[in-house]
Short mmCIF file of C-alpha atoms and ligand atoms in Angstrom, two decimals:
data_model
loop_
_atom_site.label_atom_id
_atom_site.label_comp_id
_atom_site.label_asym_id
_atom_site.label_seq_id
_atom_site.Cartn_x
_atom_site.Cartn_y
_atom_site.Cartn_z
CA UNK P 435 -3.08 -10.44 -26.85
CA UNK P 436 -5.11 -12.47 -24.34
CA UNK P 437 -7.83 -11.37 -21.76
CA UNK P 438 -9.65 -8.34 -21.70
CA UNK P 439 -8.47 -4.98 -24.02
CA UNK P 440 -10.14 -3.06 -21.39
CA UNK P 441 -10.50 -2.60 -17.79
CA UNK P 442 -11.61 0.43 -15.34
CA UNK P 443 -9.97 0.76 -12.03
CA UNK P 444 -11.01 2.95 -9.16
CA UNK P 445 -8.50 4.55 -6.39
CA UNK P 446 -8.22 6.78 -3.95
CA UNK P 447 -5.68 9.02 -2.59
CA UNK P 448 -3.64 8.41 1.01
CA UNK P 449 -1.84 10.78 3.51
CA UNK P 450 1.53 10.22 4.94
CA UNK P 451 1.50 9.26 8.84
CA UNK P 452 5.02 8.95 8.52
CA UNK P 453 6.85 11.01 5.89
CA UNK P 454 8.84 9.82 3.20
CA UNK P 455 11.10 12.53 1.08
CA UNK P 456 13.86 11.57 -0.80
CA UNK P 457 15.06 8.41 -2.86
CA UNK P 458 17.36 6.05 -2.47
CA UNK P 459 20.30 5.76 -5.05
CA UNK P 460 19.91 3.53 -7.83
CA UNK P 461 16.88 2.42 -10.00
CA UNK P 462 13.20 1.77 -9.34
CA UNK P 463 12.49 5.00 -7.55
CA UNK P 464 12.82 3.63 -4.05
CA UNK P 465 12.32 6.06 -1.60
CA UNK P 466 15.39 7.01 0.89
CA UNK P 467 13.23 6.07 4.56
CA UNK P 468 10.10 3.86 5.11
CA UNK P 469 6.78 5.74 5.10
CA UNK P 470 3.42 4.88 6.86
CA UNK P 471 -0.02 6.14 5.10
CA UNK P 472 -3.90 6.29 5.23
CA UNK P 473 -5.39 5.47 2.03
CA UNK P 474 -8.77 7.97 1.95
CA UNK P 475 -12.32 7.16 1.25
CA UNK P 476 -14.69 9.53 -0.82
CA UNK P 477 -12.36 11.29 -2.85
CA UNK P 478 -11.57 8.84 -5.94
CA UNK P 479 -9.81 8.78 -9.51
CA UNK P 480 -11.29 6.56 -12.00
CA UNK P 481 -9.15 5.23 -15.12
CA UNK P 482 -9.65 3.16 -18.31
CA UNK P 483 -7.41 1.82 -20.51
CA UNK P 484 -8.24 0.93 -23.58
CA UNK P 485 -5.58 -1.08 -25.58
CA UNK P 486 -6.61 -0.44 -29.45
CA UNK P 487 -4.67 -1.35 -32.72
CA UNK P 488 -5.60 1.12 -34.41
CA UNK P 489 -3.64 3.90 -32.23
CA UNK P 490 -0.54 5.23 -33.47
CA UNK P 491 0.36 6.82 -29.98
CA UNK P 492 -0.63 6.29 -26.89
CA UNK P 493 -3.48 9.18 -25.78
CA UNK P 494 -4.10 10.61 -22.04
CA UNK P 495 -7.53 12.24 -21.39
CA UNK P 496 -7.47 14.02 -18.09
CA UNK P 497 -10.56 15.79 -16.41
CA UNK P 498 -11.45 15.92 -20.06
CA UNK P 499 -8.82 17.72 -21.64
CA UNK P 500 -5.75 15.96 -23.67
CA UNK P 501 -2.95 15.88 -22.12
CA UNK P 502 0.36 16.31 -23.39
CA UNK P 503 4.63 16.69 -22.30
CA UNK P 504 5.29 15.38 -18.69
CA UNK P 505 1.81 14.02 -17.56
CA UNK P 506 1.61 12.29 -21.02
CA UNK P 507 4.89 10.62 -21.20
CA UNK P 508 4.69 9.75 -17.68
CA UNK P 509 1.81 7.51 -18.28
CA UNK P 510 3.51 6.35 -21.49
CA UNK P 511 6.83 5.17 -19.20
CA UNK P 512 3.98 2.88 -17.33
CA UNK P 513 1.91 1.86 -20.19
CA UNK P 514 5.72 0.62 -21.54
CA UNK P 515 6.44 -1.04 -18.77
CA UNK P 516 3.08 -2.97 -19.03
CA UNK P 517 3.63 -4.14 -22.70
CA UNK P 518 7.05 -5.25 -22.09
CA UNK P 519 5.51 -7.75 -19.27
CA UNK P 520 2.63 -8.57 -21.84
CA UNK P 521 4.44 -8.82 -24.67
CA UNK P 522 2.70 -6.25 -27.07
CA UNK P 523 3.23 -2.92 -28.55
CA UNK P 524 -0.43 -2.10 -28.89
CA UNK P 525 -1.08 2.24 -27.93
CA UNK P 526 -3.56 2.89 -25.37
CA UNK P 527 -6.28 5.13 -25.02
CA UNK P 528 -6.13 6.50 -20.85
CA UNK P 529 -9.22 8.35 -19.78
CA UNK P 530 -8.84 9.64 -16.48
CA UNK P 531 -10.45 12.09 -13.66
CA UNK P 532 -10.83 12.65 -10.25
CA UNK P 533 -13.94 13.86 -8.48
CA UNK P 534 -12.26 15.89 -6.01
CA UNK P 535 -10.54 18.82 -6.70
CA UNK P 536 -6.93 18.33 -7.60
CA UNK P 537 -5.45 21.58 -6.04
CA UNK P 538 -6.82 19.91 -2.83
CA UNK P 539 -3.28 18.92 -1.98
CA UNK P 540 -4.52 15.32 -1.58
CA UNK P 541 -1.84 13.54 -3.82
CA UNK P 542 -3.64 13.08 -7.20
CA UNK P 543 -0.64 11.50 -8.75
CA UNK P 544 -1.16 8.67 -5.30
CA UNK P 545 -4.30 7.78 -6.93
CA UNK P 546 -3.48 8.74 -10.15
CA UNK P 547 -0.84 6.19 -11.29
CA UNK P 548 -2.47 3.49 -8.38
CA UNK P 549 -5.60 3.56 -11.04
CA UNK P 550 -3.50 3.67 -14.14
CA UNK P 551 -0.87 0.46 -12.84
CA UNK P 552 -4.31 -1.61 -12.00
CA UNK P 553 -6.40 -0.92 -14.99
CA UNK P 554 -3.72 -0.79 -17.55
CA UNK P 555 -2.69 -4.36 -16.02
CA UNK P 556 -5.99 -5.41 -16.13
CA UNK P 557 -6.38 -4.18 -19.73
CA UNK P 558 -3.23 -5.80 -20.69
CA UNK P 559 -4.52 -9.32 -19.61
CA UNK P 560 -1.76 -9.59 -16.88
CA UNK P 561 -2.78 -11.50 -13.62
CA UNK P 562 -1.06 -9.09 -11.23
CA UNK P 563 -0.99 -9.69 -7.36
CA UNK P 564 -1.52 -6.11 -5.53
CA UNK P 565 2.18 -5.89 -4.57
CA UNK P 566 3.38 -6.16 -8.28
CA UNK P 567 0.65 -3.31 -9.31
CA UNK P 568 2.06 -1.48 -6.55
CA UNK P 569 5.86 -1.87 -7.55
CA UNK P 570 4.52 -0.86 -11.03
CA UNK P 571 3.09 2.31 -9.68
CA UNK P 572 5.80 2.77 -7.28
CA UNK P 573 8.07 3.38 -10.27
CA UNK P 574 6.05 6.47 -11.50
CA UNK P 575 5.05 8.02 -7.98
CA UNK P 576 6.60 6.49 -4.85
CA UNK P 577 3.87 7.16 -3.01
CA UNK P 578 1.17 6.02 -5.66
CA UNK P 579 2.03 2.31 -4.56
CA UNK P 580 0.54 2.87 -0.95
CA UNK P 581 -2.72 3.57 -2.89
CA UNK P 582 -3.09 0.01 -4.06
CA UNK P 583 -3.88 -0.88 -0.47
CA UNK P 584 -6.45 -0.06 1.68
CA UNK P 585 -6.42 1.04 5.31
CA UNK P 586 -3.25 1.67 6.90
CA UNK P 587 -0.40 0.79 4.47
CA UNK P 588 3.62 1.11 4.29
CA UNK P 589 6.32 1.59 1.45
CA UNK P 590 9.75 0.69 2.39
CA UNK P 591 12.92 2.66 1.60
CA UNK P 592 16.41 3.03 2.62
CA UNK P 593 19.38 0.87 1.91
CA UNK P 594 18.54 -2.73 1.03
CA UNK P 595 14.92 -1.75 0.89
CA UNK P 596 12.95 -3.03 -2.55
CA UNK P 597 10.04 -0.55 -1.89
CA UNK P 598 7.56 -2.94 -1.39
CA UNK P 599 3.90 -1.66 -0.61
CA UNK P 600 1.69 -3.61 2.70
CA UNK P 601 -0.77 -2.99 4.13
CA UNK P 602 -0.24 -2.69 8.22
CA UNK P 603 -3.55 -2.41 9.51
CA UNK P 604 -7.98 -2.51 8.29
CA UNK P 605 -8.93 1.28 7.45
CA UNK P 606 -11.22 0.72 11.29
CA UNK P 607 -8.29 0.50 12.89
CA UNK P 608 -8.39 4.14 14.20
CA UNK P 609 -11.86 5.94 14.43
CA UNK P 610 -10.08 8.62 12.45
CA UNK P 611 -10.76 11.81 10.20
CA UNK P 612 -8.72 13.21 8.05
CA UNK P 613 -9.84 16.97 7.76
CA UNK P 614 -8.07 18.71 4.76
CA UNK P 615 -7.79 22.44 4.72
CA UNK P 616 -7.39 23.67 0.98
CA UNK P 617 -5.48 26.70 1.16
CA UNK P 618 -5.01 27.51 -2.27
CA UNK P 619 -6.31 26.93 -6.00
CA UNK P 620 -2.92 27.17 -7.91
CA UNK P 621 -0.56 24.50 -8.06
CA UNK P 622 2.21 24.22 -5.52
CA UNK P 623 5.14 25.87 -6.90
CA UNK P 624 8.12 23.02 -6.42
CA UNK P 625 7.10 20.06 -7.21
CA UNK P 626 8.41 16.86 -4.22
CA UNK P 627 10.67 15.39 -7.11
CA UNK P 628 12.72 18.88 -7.64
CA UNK P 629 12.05 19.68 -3.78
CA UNK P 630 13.06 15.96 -2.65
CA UNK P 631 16.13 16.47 -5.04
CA UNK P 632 16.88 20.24 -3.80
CA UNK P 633 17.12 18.68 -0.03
CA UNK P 634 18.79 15.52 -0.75
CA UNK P 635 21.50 18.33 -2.53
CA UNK P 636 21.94 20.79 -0.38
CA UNK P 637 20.03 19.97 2.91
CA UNK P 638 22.65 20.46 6.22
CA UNK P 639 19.92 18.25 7.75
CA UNK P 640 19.48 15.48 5.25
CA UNK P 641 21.51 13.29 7.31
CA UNK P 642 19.54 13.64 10.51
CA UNK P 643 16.70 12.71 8.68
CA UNK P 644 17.91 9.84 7.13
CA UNK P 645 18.68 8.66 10.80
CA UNK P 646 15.48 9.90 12.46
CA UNK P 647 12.70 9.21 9.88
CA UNK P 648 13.08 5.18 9.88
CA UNK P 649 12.91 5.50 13.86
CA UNK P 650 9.63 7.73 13.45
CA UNK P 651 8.20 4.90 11.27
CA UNK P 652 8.58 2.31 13.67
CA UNK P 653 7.04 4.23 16.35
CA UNK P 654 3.92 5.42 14.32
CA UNK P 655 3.61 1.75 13.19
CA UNK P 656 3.60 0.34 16.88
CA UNK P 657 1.04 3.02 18.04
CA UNK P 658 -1.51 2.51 15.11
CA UNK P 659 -1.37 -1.14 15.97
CA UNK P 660 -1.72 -0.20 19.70
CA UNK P 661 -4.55 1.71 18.22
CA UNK P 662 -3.38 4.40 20.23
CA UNK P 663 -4.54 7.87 18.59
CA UNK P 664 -3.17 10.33 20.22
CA UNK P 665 0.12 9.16 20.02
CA UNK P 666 -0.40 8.42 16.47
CA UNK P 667 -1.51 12.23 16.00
CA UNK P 668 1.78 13.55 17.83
CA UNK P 669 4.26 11.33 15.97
CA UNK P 670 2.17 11.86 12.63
CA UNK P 671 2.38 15.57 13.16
CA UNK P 672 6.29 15.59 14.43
CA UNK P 673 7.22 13.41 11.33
CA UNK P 674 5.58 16.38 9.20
CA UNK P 675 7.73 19.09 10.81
CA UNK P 676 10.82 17.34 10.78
CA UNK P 677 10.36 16.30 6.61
CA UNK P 678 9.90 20.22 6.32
CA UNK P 679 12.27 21.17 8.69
CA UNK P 680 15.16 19.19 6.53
CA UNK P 681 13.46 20.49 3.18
CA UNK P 682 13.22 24.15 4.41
CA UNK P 683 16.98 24.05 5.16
CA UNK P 684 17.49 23.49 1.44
CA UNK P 685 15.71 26.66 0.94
CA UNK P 686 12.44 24.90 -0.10
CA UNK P 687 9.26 26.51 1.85
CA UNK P 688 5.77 24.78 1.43
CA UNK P 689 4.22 26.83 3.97
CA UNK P 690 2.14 30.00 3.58
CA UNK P 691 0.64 32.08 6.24
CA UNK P 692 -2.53 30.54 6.26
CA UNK P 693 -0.54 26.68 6.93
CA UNK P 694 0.78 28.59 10.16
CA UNK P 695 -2.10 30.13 10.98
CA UNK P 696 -3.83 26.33 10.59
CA UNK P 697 -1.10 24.93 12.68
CA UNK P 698 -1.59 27.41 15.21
CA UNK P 699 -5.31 26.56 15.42
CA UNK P 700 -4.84 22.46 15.93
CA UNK P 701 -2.37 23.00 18.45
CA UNK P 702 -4.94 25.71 20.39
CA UNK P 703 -7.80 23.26 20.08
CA UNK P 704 -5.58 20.30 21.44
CA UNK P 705 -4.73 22.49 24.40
CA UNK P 706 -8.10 22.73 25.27
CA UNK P 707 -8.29 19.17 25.48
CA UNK P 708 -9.18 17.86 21.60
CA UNK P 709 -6.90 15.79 20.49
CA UNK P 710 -6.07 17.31 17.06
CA UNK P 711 -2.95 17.05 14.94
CA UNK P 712 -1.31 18.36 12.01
CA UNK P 713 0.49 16.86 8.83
CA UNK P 714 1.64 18.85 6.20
CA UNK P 715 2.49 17.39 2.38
CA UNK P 716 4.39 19.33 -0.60
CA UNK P 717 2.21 22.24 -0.87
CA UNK P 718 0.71 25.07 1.95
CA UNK P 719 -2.48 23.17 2.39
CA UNK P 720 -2.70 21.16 6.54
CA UNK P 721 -4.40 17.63 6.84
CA UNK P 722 -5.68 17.94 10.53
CA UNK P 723 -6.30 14.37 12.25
CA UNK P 724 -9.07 14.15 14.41
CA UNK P 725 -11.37 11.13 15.95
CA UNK P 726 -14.52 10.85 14.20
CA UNK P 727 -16.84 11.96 17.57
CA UNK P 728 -14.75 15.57 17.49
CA UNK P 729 -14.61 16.00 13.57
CA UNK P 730 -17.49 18.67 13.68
CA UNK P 731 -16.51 20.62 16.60
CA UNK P 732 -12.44 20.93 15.00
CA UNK P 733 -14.17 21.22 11.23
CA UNK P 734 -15.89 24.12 12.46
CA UNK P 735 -13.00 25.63 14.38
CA UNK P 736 -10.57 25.35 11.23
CA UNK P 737 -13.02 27.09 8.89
CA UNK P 738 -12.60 30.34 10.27
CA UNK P 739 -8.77 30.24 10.25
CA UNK P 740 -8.15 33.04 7.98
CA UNK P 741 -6.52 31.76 4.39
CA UNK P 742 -8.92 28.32 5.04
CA UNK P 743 -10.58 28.52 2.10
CA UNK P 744 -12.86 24.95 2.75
CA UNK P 745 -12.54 21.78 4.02
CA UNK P 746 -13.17 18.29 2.80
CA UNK P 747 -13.52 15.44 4.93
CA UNK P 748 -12.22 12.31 4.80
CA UNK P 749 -12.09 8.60 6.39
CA UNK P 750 -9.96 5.54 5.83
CA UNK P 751 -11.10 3.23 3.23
CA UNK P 752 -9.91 1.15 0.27
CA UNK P 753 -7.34 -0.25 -2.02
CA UNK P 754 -7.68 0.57 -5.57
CA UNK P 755 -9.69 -2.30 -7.76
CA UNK P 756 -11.09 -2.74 -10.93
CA UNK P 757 -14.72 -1.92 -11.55
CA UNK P 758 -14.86 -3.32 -15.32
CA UNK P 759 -13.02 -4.84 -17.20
CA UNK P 760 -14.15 -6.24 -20.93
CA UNK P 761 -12.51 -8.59 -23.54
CA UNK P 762 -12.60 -7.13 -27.07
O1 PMV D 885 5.84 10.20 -4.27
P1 PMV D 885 5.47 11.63 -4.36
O2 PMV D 885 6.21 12.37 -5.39
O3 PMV D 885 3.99 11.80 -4.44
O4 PMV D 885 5.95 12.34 -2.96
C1 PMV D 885 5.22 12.30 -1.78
C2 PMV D 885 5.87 13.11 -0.72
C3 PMV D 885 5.02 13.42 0.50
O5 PMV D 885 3.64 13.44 0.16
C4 PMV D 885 5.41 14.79 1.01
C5 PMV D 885 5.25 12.43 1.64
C6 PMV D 885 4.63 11.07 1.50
O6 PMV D 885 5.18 10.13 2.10
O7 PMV D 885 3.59 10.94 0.83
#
């Protein structure tokens, strides 16, 4: 094995501007419509890898408990993926954790397997460009590969698509907040692989939003580079209620009354004149985008929406990247 055994990568999670749900038939876990994110500064997983001979299995150490079943074997799928491209069978040793918490409803798995595909790359001695780490990660969470990037980034889907990860636009791009409202401590009850599957299934409206969502991405794209943020905000919050719209009509509900009652709140404050928006992810918690000179005035606002239980606040920032990375 050549290069370094081990390597640390940092990343962070990112929001959907424009939705993806769904995946596109066939292999590589390609999602079914284009997607537009914001990757988040000051919330941030760190991983190491640590390939070692003298492991029998591979080992996942997460917040600083063991893990085992799905969240073990899904790292061992990508860790399998990287020795087949190395060209070893050595186990690794994966410690992971995130400083935020990870019932936020910020994606951990986004920065989850974007830290994993980098450092176990890294580890491996592979000289990866970002949009192969990001096809790697892809593979385990579709949306993990817009973490790579930094700033504004997209992940293609649909027919013909590859689901390639970019980055569209520098994280200054829009003097943006992203103001996340946890609602909850428990873990959302459908996970978006059996919810994404439930709608693709049984959804009357899957095909409208296999027609509409691609359209929505284009727009969202064209006003970000605009830097227009209001418009933005209302396609970023339309794309939201049309995903759940679609999924809803499958019978799958992510909302609970305090994500109304947070809904109900941006739109009040942006009919006084704040221009405040709303995007909602797999789980009850609202992400409400704001500009950066009104973040304190809405933050305040939202924390007295009953079911709010806090806020964290968050602005654009990087890709994922190594921090260390050591030869044996
Ligand atoms: O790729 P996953 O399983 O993390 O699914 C992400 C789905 C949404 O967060 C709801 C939308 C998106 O584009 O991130």
């Amino acid at each position: 094995m050549n290069g370094a055994r081990s390597a640390t990568a940092v990343a962070h999670p990112n929001i959907a501007l424009a939705k993806y749900w769904g995946k596109r038939a066939g292999e590589g876990n390609v999602p079914a419509v284009p997607s537009l994110s914001v990757t988040l500064a000051g919330m941030s997983t760190t991983t190491s890898v640590t390939f070692d001979e003298t492991l029998v299995d591979d080992e996942l150490v997460l917040g600083g408990a063991m893990a085992v079943g799905r969240p073990k074997a899904r790292a061992s799928e990508l860790l399998d993926r990287v020795r087949a491209a190395a060209g070893i069978a050595t186990r690794a040793r994966v410690v992971s954790t995130n400083d935020f918490p990870t019932a936020s409803g910020l994606a951990s798995s986004a920065s989850g397997f974007a830290a994993l595909a980098l450092a176990s790359v890294r580890a491996a001695g592979l000289d990866w460009r970002a949009d192969e780490v990001a096809d790697l990660a892809r593979r385990s969470s579709a949306s993990a590969a817009r973490s790579v990037f930094g700033g504004f980034v997209e992940l293609d889907g649909g027919d013909g698509a590859t689901g390639a990860a970019r980055p569209v636009a520098a994280a200054h791009a829009l003097d943006m907040r992203v103001l996340v409202c946890v609602t909850t401590e428990e873990a959302k009850a459908t996970s978006s692989t059996d919810g994404m599957r439930a709608t693709q299934a049984t959804s009357p409206y899957w095909a409208a939003w296999l027609a509409d969502a691609p359209q929505s991405h284009a727009a969202i794209r064209a006003a970000l580079l605009a830097g227009d943020f209001a418009r933005v905000g209302e396609l970023a919050e339309r794309s939201a209620l049309a995903m759940h719209a679609c999924a809803m009509a499958a019978g799958i509900v992510y909302f609970s009354p305090a994500t109304i009652a947070a809904l109900a709140e941006v739109r009040a404050t942006r009919a006084l004149g704040l221009p405040a928006y709303a995007t909602i992810d797999a789980g009850p918690h609202l992400k409400c985008l704001v500009k950066a000179g009104d973040a304190a005035v809405v933050r305040g606002r939202l924390a007295s929406v009953p079911g709010v239980l806090r806020i964290l606040e968050a602005t654009p920032g990087e890709g994922a990247r190594v921090v260390t990375a050591e030869a044996p």
